[in-house]
PDB file of C-alpha atoms and ligand atoms in Angstrom:
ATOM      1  CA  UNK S   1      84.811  59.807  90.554  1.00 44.00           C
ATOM      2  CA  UNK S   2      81.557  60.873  92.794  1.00 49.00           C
ATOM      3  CA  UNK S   3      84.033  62.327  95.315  1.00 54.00           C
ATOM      4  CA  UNK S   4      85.573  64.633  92.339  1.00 55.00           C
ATOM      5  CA  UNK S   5      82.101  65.849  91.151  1.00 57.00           C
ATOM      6  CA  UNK S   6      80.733  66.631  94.823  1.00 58.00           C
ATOM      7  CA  UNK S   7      84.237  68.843  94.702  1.00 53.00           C
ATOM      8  CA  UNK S   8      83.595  70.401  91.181  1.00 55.00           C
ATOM      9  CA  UNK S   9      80.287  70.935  92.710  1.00 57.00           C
ATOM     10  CA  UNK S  10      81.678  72.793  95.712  1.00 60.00           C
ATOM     11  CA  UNK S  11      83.904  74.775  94.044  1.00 58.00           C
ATOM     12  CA  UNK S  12      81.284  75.877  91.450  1.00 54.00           C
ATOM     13  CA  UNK S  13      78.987  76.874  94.633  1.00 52.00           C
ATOM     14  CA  UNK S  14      81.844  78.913  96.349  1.00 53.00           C
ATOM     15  CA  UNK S  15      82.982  80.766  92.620  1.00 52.00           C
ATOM     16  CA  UNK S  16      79.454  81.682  92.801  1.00 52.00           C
ATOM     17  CA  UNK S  17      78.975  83.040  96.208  1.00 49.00           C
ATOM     18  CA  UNK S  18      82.701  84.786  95.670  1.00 52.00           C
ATOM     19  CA  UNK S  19      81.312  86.475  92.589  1.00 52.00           C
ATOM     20  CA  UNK S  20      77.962  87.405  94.210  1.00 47.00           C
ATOM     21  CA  UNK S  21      79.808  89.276  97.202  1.00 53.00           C
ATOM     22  CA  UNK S  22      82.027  91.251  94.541  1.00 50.00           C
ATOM     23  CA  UNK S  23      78.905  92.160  92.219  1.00 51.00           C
ATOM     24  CA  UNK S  24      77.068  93.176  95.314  1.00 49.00           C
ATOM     25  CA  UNK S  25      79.927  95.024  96.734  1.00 49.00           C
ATOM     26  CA  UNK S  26      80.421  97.030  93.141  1.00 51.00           C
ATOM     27  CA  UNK S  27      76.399  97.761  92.923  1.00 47.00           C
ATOM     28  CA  UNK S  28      76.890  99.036  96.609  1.00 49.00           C
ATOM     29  CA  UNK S  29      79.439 101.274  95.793  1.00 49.00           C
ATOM     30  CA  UNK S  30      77.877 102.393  92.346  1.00 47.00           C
ATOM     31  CA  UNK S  31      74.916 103.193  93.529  1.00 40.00           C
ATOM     32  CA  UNK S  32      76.632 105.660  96.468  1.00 66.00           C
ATOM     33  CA  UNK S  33      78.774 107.417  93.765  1.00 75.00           C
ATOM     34  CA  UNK S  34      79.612 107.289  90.410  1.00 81.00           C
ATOM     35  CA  UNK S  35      83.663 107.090  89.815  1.00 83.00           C
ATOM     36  CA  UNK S  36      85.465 110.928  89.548  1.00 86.00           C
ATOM     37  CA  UNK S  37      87.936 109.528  86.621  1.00 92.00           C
ATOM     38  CA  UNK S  38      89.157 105.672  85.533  1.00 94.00           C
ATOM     39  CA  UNK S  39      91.797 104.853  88.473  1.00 96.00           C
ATOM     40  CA  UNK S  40      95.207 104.733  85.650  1.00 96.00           C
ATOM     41  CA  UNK S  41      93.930 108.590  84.592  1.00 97.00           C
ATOM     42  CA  UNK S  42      93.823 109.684  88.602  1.00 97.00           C
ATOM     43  CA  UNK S  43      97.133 108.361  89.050  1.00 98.00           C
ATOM     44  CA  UNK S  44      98.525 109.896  85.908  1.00 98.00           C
ATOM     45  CA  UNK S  45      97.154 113.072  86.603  1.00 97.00           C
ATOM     46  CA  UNK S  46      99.075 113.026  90.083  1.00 98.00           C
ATOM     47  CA  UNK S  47     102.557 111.780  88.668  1.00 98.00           C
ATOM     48  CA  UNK S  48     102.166 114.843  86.126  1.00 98.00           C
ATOM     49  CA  UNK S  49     101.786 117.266  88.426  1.00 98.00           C
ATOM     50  CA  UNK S  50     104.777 115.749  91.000  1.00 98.00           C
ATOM     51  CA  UNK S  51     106.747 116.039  87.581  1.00 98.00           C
ATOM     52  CA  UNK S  52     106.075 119.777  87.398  1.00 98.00           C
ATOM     53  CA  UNK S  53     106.669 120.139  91.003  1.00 98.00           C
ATOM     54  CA  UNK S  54     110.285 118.635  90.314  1.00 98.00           C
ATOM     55  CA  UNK S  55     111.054 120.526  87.237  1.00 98.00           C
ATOM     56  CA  UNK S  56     109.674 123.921  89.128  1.00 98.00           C
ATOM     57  CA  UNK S  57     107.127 124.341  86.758  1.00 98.00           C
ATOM     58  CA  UNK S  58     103.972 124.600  88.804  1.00 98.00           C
ATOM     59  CA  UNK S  59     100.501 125.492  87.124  1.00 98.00           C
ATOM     60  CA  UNK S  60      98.350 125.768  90.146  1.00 98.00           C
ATOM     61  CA  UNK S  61      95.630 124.654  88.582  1.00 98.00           C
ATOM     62  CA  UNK S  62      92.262 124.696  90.003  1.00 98.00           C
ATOM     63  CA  UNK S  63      93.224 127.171  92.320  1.00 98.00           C
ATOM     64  CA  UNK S  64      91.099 130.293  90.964  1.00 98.00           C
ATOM     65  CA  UNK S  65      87.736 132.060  92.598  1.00 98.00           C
ATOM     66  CA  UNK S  66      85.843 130.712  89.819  1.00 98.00           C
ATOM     67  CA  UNK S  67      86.906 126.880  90.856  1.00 97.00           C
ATOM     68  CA  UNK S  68      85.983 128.301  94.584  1.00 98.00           C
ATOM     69  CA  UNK S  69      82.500 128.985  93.141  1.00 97.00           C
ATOM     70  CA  UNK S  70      82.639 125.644  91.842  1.00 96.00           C
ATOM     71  CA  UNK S  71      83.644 123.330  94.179  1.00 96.00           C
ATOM     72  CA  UNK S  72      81.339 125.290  96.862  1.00 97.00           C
ATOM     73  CA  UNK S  73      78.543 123.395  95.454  1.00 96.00           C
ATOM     74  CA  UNK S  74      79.711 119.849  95.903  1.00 95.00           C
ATOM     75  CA  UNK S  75      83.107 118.175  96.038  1.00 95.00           C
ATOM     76  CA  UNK S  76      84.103 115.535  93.079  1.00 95.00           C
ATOM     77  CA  UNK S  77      88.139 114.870  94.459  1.00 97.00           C
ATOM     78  CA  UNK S  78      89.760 112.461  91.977  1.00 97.00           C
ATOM     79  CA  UNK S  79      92.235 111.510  93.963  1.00 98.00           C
ATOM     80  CA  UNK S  80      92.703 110.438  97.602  1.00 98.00           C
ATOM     81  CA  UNK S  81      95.839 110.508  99.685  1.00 98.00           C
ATOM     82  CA  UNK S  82      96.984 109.487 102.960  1.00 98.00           C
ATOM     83  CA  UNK S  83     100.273 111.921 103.869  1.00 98.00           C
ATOM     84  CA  UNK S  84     102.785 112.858 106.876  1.00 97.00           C
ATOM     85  CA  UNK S  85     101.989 115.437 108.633  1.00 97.00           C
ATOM     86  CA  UNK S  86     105.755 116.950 107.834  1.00 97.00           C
ATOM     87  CA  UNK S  87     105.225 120.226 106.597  1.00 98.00           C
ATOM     88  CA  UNK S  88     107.096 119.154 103.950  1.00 98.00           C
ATOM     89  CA  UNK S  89     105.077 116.913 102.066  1.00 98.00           C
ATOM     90  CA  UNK S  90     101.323 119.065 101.239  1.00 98.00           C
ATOM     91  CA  UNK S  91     100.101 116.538  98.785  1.00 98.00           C
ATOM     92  CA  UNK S  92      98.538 119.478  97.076  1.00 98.00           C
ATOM     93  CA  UNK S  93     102.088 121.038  96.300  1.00 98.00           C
ATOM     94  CA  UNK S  94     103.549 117.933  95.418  1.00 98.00           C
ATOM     95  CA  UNK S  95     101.045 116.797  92.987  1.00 98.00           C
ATOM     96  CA  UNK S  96     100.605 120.613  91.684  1.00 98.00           C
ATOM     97  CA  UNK S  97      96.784 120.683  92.435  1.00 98.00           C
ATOM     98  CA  UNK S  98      94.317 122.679  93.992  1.00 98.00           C
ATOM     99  CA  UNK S  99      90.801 122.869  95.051  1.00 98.00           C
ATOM    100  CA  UNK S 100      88.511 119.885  95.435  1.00 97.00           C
ATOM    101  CA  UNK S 101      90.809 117.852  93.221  1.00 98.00           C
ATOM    102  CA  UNK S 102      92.341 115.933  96.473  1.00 98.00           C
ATOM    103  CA  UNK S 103      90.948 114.280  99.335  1.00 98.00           C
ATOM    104  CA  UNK S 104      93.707 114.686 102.245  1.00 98.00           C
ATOM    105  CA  UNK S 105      94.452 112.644 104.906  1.00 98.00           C
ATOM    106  CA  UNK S 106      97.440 113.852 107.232  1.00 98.00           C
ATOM    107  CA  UNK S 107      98.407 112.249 110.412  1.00 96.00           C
ATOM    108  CA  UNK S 108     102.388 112.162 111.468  1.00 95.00           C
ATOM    109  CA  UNK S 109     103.969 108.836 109.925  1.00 96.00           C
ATOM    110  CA  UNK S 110     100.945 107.793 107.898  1.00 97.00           C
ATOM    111  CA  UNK S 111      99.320 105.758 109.890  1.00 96.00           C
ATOM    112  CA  UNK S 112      96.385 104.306 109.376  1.00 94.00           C
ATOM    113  CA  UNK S 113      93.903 103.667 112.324  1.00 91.00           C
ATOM    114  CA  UNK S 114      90.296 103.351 111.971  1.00 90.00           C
ATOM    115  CA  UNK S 115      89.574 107.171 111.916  1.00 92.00           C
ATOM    116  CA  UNK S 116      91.890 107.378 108.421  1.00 94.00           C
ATOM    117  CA  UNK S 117      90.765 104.035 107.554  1.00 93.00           C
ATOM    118  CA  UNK S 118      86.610 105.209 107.642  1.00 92.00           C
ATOM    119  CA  UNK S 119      88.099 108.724 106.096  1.00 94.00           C
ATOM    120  CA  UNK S 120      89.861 107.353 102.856  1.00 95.00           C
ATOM    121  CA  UNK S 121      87.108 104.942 102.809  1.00 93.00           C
ATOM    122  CA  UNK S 122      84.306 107.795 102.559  1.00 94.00           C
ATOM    123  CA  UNK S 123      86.336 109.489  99.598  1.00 96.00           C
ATOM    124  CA  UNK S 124      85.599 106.131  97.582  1.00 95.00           C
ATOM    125  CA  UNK S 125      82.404 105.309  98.637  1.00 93.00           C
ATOM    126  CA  UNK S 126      80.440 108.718  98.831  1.00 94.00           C
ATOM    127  CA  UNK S 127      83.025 110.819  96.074  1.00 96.00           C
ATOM    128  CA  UNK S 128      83.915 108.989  93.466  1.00 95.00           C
ATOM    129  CA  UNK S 129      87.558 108.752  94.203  1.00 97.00           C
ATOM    130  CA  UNK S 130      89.286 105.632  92.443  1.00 96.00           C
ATOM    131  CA  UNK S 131      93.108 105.781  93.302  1.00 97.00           C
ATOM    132  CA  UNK S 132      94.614 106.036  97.021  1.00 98.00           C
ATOM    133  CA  UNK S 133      97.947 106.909  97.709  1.00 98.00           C
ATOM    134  CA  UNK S 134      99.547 106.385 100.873  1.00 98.00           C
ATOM    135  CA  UNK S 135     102.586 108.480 100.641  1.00 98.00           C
ATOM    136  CA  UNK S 136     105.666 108.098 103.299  1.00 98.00           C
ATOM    137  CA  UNK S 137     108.545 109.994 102.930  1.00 98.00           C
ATOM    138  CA  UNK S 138     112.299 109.782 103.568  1.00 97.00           C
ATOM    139  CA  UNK S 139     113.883 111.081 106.969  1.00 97.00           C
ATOM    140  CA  UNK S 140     110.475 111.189 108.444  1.00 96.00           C
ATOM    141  CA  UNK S 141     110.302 111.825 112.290  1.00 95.00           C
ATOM    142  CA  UNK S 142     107.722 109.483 113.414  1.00 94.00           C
ATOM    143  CA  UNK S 143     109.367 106.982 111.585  1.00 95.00           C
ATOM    144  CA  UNK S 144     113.214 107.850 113.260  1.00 94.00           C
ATOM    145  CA  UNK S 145     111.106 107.867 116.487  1.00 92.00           C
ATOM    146  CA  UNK S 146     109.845 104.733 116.038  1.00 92.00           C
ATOM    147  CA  UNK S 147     112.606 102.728 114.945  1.00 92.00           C
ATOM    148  CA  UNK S 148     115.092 104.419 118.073  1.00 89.00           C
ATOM    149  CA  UNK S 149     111.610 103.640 121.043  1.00 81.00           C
ATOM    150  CA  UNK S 150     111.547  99.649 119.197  1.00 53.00           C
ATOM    151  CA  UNK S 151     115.260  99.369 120.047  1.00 49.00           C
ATOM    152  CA  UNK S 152     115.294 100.422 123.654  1.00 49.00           C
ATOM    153  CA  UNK S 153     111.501 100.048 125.008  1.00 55.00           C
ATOM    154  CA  UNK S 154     109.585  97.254 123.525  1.00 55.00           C
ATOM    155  CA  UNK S 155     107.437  97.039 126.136  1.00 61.00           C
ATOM    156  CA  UNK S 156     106.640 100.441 127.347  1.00 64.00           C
ATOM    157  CA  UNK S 157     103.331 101.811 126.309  1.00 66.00           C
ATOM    158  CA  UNK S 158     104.739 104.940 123.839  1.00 68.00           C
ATOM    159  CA  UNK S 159     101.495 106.215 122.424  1.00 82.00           C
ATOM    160  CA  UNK S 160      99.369 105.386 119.560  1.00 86.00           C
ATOM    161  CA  UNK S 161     101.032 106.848 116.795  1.00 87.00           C
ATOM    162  CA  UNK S 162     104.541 104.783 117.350  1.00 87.00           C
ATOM    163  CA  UNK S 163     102.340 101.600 118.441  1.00 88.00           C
ATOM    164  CA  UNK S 164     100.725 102.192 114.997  1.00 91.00           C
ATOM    165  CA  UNK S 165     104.542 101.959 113.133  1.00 92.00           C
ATOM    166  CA  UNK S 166     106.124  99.272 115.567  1.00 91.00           C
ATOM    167  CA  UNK S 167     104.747  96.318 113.368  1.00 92.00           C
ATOM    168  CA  UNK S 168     106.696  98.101 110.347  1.00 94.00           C
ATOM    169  CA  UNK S 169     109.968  98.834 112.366  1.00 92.00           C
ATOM    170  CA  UNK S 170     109.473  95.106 113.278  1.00 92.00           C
ATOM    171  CA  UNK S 171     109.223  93.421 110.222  1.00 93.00           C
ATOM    172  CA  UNK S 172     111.954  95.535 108.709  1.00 94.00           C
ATOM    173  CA  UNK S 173     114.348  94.994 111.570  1.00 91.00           C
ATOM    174  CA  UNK S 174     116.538  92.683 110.253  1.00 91.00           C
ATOM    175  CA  UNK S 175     116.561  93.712 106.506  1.00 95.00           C
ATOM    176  CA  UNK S 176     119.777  95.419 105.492  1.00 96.00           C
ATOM    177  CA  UNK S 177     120.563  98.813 104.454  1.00 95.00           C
ATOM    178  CA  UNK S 178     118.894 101.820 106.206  1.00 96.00           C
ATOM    179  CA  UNK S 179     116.499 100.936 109.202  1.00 95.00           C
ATOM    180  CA  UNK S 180     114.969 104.395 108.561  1.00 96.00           C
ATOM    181  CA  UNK S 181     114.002 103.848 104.840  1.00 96.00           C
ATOM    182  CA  UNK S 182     113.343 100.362 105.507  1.00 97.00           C
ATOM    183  CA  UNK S 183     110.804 100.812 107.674  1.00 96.00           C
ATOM    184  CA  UNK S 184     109.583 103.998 106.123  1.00 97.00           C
ATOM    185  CA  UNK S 185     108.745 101.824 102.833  1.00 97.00           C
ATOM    186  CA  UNK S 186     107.190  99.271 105.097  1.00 96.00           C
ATOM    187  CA  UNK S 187     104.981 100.789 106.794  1.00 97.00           C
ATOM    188  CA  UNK S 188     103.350 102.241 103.683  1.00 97.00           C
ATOM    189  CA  UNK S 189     103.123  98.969 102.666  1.00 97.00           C
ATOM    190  CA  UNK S 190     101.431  97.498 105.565  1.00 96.00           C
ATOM    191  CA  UNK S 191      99.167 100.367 105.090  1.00 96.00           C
ATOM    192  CA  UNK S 192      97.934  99.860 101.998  1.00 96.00           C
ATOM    193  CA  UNK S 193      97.536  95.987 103.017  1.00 94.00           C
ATOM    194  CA  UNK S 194      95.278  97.909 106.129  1.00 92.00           C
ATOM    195  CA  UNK S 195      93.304  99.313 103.657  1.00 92.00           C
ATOM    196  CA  UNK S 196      92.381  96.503 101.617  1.00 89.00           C
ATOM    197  CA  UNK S 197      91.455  94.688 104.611  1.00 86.00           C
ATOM    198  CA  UNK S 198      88.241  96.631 103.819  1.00 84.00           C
ATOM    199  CA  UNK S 199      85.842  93.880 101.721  1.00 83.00           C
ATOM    200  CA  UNK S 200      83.959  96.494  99.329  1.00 82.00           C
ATOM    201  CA  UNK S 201      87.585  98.409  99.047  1.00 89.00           C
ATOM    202  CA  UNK S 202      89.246  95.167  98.535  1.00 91.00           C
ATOM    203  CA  UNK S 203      86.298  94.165  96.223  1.00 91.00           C
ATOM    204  CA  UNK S 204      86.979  96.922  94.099  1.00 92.00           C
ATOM    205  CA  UNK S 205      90.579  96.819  93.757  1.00 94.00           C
ATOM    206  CA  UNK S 206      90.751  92.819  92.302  1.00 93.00           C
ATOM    207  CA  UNK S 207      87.544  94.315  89.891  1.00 93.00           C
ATOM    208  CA  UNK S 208      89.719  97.329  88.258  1.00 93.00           C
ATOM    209  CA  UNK S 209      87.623  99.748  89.740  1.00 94.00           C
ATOM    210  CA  UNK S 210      89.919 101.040  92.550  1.00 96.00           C
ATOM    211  CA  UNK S 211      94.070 101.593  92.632  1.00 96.00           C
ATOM    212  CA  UNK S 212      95.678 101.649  95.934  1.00 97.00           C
ATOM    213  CA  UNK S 213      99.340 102.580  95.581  1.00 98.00           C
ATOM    214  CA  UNK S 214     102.084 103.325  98.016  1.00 98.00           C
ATOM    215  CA  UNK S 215     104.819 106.376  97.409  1.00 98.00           C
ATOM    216  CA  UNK S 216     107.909 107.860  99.098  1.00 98.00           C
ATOM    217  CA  UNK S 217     108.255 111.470  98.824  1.00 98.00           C
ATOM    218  CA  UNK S 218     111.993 112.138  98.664  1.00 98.00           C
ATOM    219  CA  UNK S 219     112.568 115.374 100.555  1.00 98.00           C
ATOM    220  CA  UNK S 220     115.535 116.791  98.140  1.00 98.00           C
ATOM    221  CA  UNK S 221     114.234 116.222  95.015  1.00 98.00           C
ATOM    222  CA  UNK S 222     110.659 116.473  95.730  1.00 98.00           C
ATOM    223  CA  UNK S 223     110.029 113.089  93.313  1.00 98.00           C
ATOM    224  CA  UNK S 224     107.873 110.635  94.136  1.00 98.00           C
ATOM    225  CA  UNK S 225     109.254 107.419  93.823  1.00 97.00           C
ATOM    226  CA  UNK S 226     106.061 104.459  93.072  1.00 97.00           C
ATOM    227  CA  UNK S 227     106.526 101.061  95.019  1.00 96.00           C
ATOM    228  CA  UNK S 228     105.314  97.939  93.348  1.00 80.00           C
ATOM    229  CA  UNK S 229     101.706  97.181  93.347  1.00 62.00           C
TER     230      UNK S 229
HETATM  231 ZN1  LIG H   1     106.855 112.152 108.488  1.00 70.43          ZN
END
């Protein structure tokens, strides 16, 4: 019986040290920068637009001198996302925006090292973003690269960018179907896992106040397909 209230105890103390961190984490980040837009409206906003991009019904909004004028004073991006370098996947065409309504991050095969991790992690902190996308897409060359160098080279030192992808062309080795896509899909998911290995990111996604989501651009029919959260 005493052993199973020192527990209760325990437990109570830990809840309360766990809740602490996260309310100290949020008044952190609150006090840096108040949120552009509620995370669901970000994301919705950026699924509209891909649907106008798909349909060929662009608005180019926010892309006028007056928005110039007013973006020149301060940027408030509500979105953040982490692309390909392809030239075939602008995040700002795809999701039919324009100025200062996306924060950018482009490096070939999405990878996230600590230079993309600090830059996505400035959008939320200092701008108010509240969703980040990573966003892989199919056929992508680092990827291809990747998955042919694991096959043949294990070993041999290949670069950063392909050491960055060779956990993801690892773990989807042996999964069937397309070792392209596969590891395409994974490595957007390990990714976003990357990211949320950030405490005061990761605090904010388990309070609602921050979406990280993972997309693959399809290259023919310029949709955006959403993988589970
Ligand atoms: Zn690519």
């Amino acid at each position: 019986m005493l052993q199973s209230k020192k527990i209760f105890a325990r437990s109570l103390i830990l809840l309360a040290i766990a809740a602490l961190s996260v309310a100290a984490a949020r008044a952190v980040i609150a006090a840096e920068h108040a949120p552009t837009m509620p995370p669901a409206q970000a994301l919705q906003l950026l699924l509209d637009g891909n649907q106008r991009f798909i349909a060929g019904k662009l608005e180019h909004p926010n892309q006028t001198p007056e928005r110039r004028t007013e973006v020149a004073k301060g940027q408030h991006p509500f979105a953040a996302v982490l692309a390909c370098s392809d030239s075939r996947t602008p995040p700002e065409i795809i999701f039919d925006r324009g100025l200062g309504d996306i924060f950018t991050v482009r490096v070939a095969g999405n990878v996230a090292d600590k230079v993309v991790i600090e830059s996505l992690d400035y959008s939320v902190k200092h701008l108010g973003v509240r969703v980040v996308m990573v966003l892989g897409h199919r056929r992508c060359g680092a990827v291809i690269a990747a998955v042919e160098g694991h096959e043949g080279t294990a070993d041999q030192d290949v670069g950063p960018m392909l050491t960055e992808l060779r956990p993801a062309v690892a773990d989807s080795r042996n999964m069937p179907g397309d070792p392209v896509e596969n590891a395409v899909r994974e490595n957007v998911l390990l990714v976003m896992k990357n990211l949320e290995g950030s405490v005061e990111l990761s605090a904010m996604v388990k309070a609602g106040d921050l979406k990280i989501v993972g997309g693959i651009y399809d290259l023919d029919t310029g949709k955006i397909e959403m993988l589970k959260e």
